[in-house]
């Protein structure tokens, strides 16, 4: 497995981090179980993250998959994960999101998938917007969103891991989504804006590799 074009992506990410100190949320398409790690690697090298730890994104993986036991939970937190039980108690999920928002408000970067889970169609599903991402953005005035579309050449549908030996390509776009609506409607509006931009990046990806 190799990445194509990471140097340009990493330069763009570094420029933004130097020039902006407001909240930053990375939003990506979701096709494999390790997309969080793949996106983080596309944006920065391990050494750069050691020198700039706040730029390594926090993410919210499924607790039942990545943090079922106490040692897994400790390791997950060390790797900047805030595990959430999908479909779990509303108060528990809200608490995890509140911690996530707190971290972004204080200079950390977050990463989340606005579809809420891996795409079952293998494409960005604009109609499957999860309101949580919109709620996060609305809670952080001036929050910028970095849309990252990442896909392997051999990735035709969702899977556990990328295909062995695959070449991964990424495209990025900056967005500052806003909505005049309040409550759930406003959160869904923002989530849809992000997914629409990811859908545009997806079309650009397939146009480029056609």
GROMACS .gro file of C-alpha atoms in nm:
model
  210
    1UNK     CA    1   0.000   0.000   0.000
    2UNK     CA    2   0.132   0.341  -0.092
    3UNK     CA    3   0.009   0.700  -0.096
    4UNK     CA    4   0.022   0.922  -0.403
    5UNK     CA    5   0.063   1.299  -0.374
    6UNK     CA    6   0.101   1.322   0.004
    7UNK     CA    7   0.372   1.589  -0.015
    8UNK     CA    8   0.131   1.846  -0.158
    9UNK     CA    9  -0.142   1.753   0.091
   10UNK     CA   10   0.095   1.781   0.385
   11UNK     CA   11   0.222   2.121   0.272
   12UNK     CA   12  -0.136   2.250   0.246
   13UNK     CA   13  -0.221   2.118   0.592
   14UNK     CA   14   0.091   2.270   0.747
   15UNK     CA   15   0.023   2.608   0.584
   16UNK     CA   16  -0.328   2.612   0.726
   17UNK     CA   17  -0.215   2.515   1.075
   18UNK     CA   18   0.044   2.793   1.074
   19UNK     CA   19  -0.199   3.057   0.947
   20UNK     CA   20  -0.509   2.971   1.153
   21UNK     CA   21  -0.564   2.913   1.522
   22UNK     CA   22  -0.942   2.861   1.514
   23UNK     CA   23  -1.122   2.527   1.551
   24UNK     CA   24  -1.051   2.274   1.276
   25UNK     CA   25  -1.254   1.963   1.197
   26UNK     CA   26  -1.137   1.712   0.938
   27UNK     CA   27  -1.424   1.532   0.760
   28UNK     CA   28  -1.362   1.236   0.533
   29UNK     CA   29  -1.541   0.977   0.327
   30UNK     CA   30  -1.550   0.638   0.494
   31UNK     CA   31  -1.471   0.310   0.317
   32UNK     CA   32  -1.238   0.109   0.546
   33UNK     CA   33  -1.202   0.048   0.919
   34UNK     CA   34  -0.869   0.231   0.933
   35UNK     CA   35  -0.965   0.548   0.745
   36UNK     CA   36  -0.886   0.767   1.048
   37UNK     CA   37  -0.525   0.649   1.050
   38UNK     CA   38  -0.497   0.671   0.671
   39UNK     CA   39  -0.625   1.028   0.661
   40UNK     CA   40  -0.396   1.132   0.946
   41UNK     CA   41  -0.097   0.983   0.760
   42UNK     CA   42  -0.197   1.158   0.438
   43UNK     CA   43  -0.192   1.493   0.620
   44UNK     CA   44   0.130   1.454   0.818
   45UNK     CA   45   0.427   1.228   0.880
   46UNK     CA   46   0.472   1.051   1.215
   47UNK     CA   47   0.776   1.269   1.291
   48UNK     CA   48   0.585   1.589   1.215
   49UNK     CA   49   0.308   1.483   1.453
   50UNK     CA   50   0.564   1.419   1.726
   51UNK     CA   51   0.678   1.780   1.682
   52UNK     CA   52   0.323   1.914   1.640
   53UNK     CA   53   0.104   1.683   1.852
   54UNK     CA   54  -0.203   1.910   1.847
   55UNK     CA   55  -0.223   1.864   1.468
   56UNK     CA   56  -0.277   1.487   1.497
   57UNK     CA   57  -0.658   1.460   1.481
   58UNK     CA   58  -0.870   1.320   1.759
   59UNK     CA   59  -1.138   1.080   1.639
   60UNK     CA   60  -1.440   0.898   1.777
   61UNK     CA   61  -1.421   0.527   1.686
   62UNK     CA   62  -1.678   0.262   1.772
   63UNK     CA   63  -1.602   0.141   2.125
   64UNK     CA   64  -1.727  -0.212   2.053
   65UNK     CA   65  -1.475  -0.248   1.770
   66UNK     CA   66  -1.169  -0.055   1.886
   67UNK     CA   67  -1.196  -0.021   2.264
   68UNK     CA   68  -1.388  -0.315   2.406
   69UNK     CA   69  -1.148  -0.385   2.694
   70UNK     CA   70  -0.964  -0.161   2.944
   71UNK     CA   71  -0.625  -0.202   2.776
   72UNK     CA   72  -0.775  -0.126   2.438
   73UNK     CA   73  -0.941   0.185   2.581
   74UNK     CA   74  -0.613   0.306   2.730
   75UNK     CA   75  -0.433   0.247   2.402
   76UNK     CA   76  -0.712   0.418   2.208
   77UNK     CA   77  -0.684   0.730   2.424
   78UNK     CA   78  -0.307   0.733   2.380
   79UNK     CA   79  -0.368   0.742   2.005
   80UNK     CA   80  -0.613   1.033   2.046
   81UNK     CA   81  -0.938   0.837   2.028
   82UNK     CA   82  -1.259   0.909   2.219
   83UNK     CA   83  -1.454   0.583   2.176
   84UNK     CA   84  -1.831   0.607   2.138
   85UNK     CA   85  -2.077   0.320   2.154
   86UNK     CA   86  -2.283   0.346   1.836
   87UNK     CA   87  -2.648   0.350   1.934
   88UNK     CA   88  -2.551   0.372   2.302
   89UNK     CA   89  -2.705   0.580   2.577
   90UNK     CA   90  -2.774   0.932   2.459
   91UNK     CA   91  -2.610   1.091   2.765
   92UNK     CA   92  -2.290   0.892   2.713
   93UNK     CA   93  -2.267   0.984   2.345
   94UNK     CA   94  -2.339   1.348   2.428
   95UNK     CA   95  -2.063   1.344   2.689
   96UNK     CA   96  -1.808   1.210   2.441
   97UNK     CA   97  -1.907   1.472   2.184
   98UNK     CA   98  -1.878   1.744   2.450
   99UNK     CA   99  -1.520   1.632   2.525
  100UNK     CA  100  -1.447   1.625   2.152
  101UNK     CA  101  -1.580   1.981   2.111
  102UNK     CA  102  -1.380   2.097   2.416
  103UNK     CA  103  -1.058   1.966   2.259
  104UNK     CA  104  -1.123   2.147   1.930
  105UNK     CA  105  -1.207   2.469   2.114
  106UNK     CA  106  -0.863   2.454   2.279
  107UNK     CA  107  -0.653   2.409   1.966
  108UNK     CA  108  -0.670   2.036   1.898
  109UNK     CA  109  -0.785   1.899   1.561
  110UNK     CA  110  -1.076   1.657   1.526
  111UNK     CA  111  -1.164   1.401   1.261
  112UNK     CA  112  -1.510   1.264   1.198
  113UNK     CA  113  -1.704   1.090   0.921
  114UNK     CA  114  -2.022   1.282   0.834
  115UNK     CA  115  -2.191   0.968   0.699
  116UNK     CA  116  -2.166   0.815   1.046
  117UNK     CA  117  -2.028   0.483   0.920
  118UNK     CA  118  -1.870   0.313   0.621
  119UNK     CA  119  -2.057   0.377   0.298
  120UNK     CA  120  -2.245   0.063   0.195
  121UNK     CA  121  -2.263   0.185  -0.166
  122UNK     CA  122  -1.892   0.256  -0.199
  123UNK     CA  123  -1.975   0.619  -0.279
  124UNK     CA  124  -2.043   0.931  -0.073
  125UNK     CA  125  -2.406   0.908   0.038
  126UNK     CA  126  -2.534   1.265   0.071
  127UNK     CA  127  -2.869   1.143   0.202
  128UNK     CA  128  -2.701   0.964   0.493
  129UNK     CA  129  -2.587   1.276   0.676
  130UNK     CA  130  -2.528   1.227   1.049
  131UNK     CA  131  -2.638   1.528   1.254
  132UNK     CA  132  -2.348   1.491   1.500
  133UNK     CA  133  -2.095   1.656   1.269
  134UNK     CA  134  -2.327   1.953   1.220
  135UNK     CA  135  -2.376   1.983   1.593
  136UNK     CA  136  -2.000   1.996   1.644
  137UNK     CA  137  -1.953   2.270   1.383
  138UNK     CA  138  -2.243   2.477   1.519
  139UNK     CA  139  -2.094   2.455   1.869
  140UNK     CA  140  -1.764   2.607   1.750
  141UNK     CA  141  -1.794   2.961   1.607
  142UNK     CA  142  -1.555   3.008   1.316
  143UNK     CA  143  -1.495   2.634   1.281
  144UNK     CA  144  -1.326   2.545   0.952
  145UNK     CA  145  -1.376   2.205   0.793
  146UNK     CA  146  -1.108   2.026   0.593
  147UNK     CA  147  -1.285   1.782   0.361
  148UNK     CA  148  -1.060   1.487   0.273
  149UNK     CA  149  -1.159   1.239   0.004
  150UNK     CA  150  -0.935   0.931   0.022
  151UNK     CA  151  -0.969   0.623  -0.195
  152UNK     CA  152  -0.754   0.336  -0.317
  153UNK     CA  153  -0.739   0.256  -0.688
  154UNK     CA  154  -0.869  -0.096  -0.613
  155UNK     CA  155  -1.137   0.019  -0.364
  156UNK     CA  156  -1.473  -0.056  -0.527
  157UNK     CA  157  -1.685  -0.090  -0.212
  158UNK     CA  158  -1.649  -0.072   0.165
  159UNK     CA  159  -1.406  -0.315   0.331
  160UNK     CA  160  -1.210  -0.381   0.646
  161UNK     CA  161  -0.875  -0.279   0.501
  162UNK     CA  162  -0.747  -0.137   0.173
  163UNK     CA  163  -0.642  -0.395  -0.084
  164UNK     CA  164  -0.286  -0.520  -0.047
  165UNK     CA  165  -0.048  -0.319  -0.264
  166UNK     CA  166  -0.313  -0.059  -0.344
  167UNK     CA  167  -0.232   0.304  -0.429
  168UNK     CA  168  -0.428   0.555  -0.222
  169UNK     CA  169  -0.509   0.901  -0.357
  170UNK     CA  170  -0.651   1.194  -0.164
  171UNK     CA  171  -0.813   1.527  -0.247
  172UNK     CA  172  -0.886   1.808  -0.004
  173UNK     CA  173  -1.105   2.117   0.011
  174UNK     CA  174  -1.159   2.382   0.276
  175UNK     CA  175  -1.509   2.473   0.387
  176UNK     CA  176  -1.669   2.694   0.651
  177UNK     CA  177  -2.027   2.563   0.660
  178UNK     CA  178  -2.301   2.777   0.809
  179UNK     CA  179  -2.676   2.746   0.856
  180UNK     CA  180  -2.946   2.992   0.955
  181UNK     CA  181  -3.156   2.704   1.088
  182UNK     CA  182  -3.140   2.601   1.452
  183UNK     CA  183  -3.151   2.266   1.628
  184UNK     CA  184  -3.151   1.939   1.439
  185UNK     CA  185  -3.240   2.104   1.108
  186UNK     CA  186  -2.937   2.332   1.127
  187UNK     CA  187  -2.707   2.043   1.219
  188UNK     CA  188  -2.832   1.833   0.928
  189UNK     CA  189  -2.795   2.130   0.693
  190UNK     CA  190  -2.429   2.167   0.785
  191UNK     CA  191  -2.367   1.792   0.757
  192UNK     CA  192  -2.521   1.792   0.409
  193UNK     CA  193  -2.301   2.084   0.301
  194UNK     CA  194  -1.995   1.884   0.402
  195UNK     CA  195  -2.116   1.569   0.226
  196UNK     CA  196  -2.198   1.764  -0.089
  197UNK     CA  197  -1.839   1.894  -0.095
  198UNK     CA  198  -1.706   1.542  -0.040
  199UNK     CA  199  -1.928   1.426  -0.326
  200UNK     CA  200  -1.772   1.691  -0.549
  201UNK     CA  201  -1.425   1.571  -0.451
  202UNK     CA  202  -1.536   1.217  -0.534
  203UNK     CA  203  -1.639   1.322  -0.885
  204UNK     CA  204  -1.305   1.499  -0.929
  205UNK     CA  205  -1.129   1.180  -0.817
  206UNK     CA  206  -1.303   0.958  -1.071
  207UNK     CA  207  -1.262   1.216  -1.348
  208UNK     CA  208  -0.887   1.221  -1.278
  209UNK     CA  209  -0.839   0.843  -1.278
  210UNK     CA  210  -1.072   0.770  -1.572
   0.00000   0.00000   0.00000
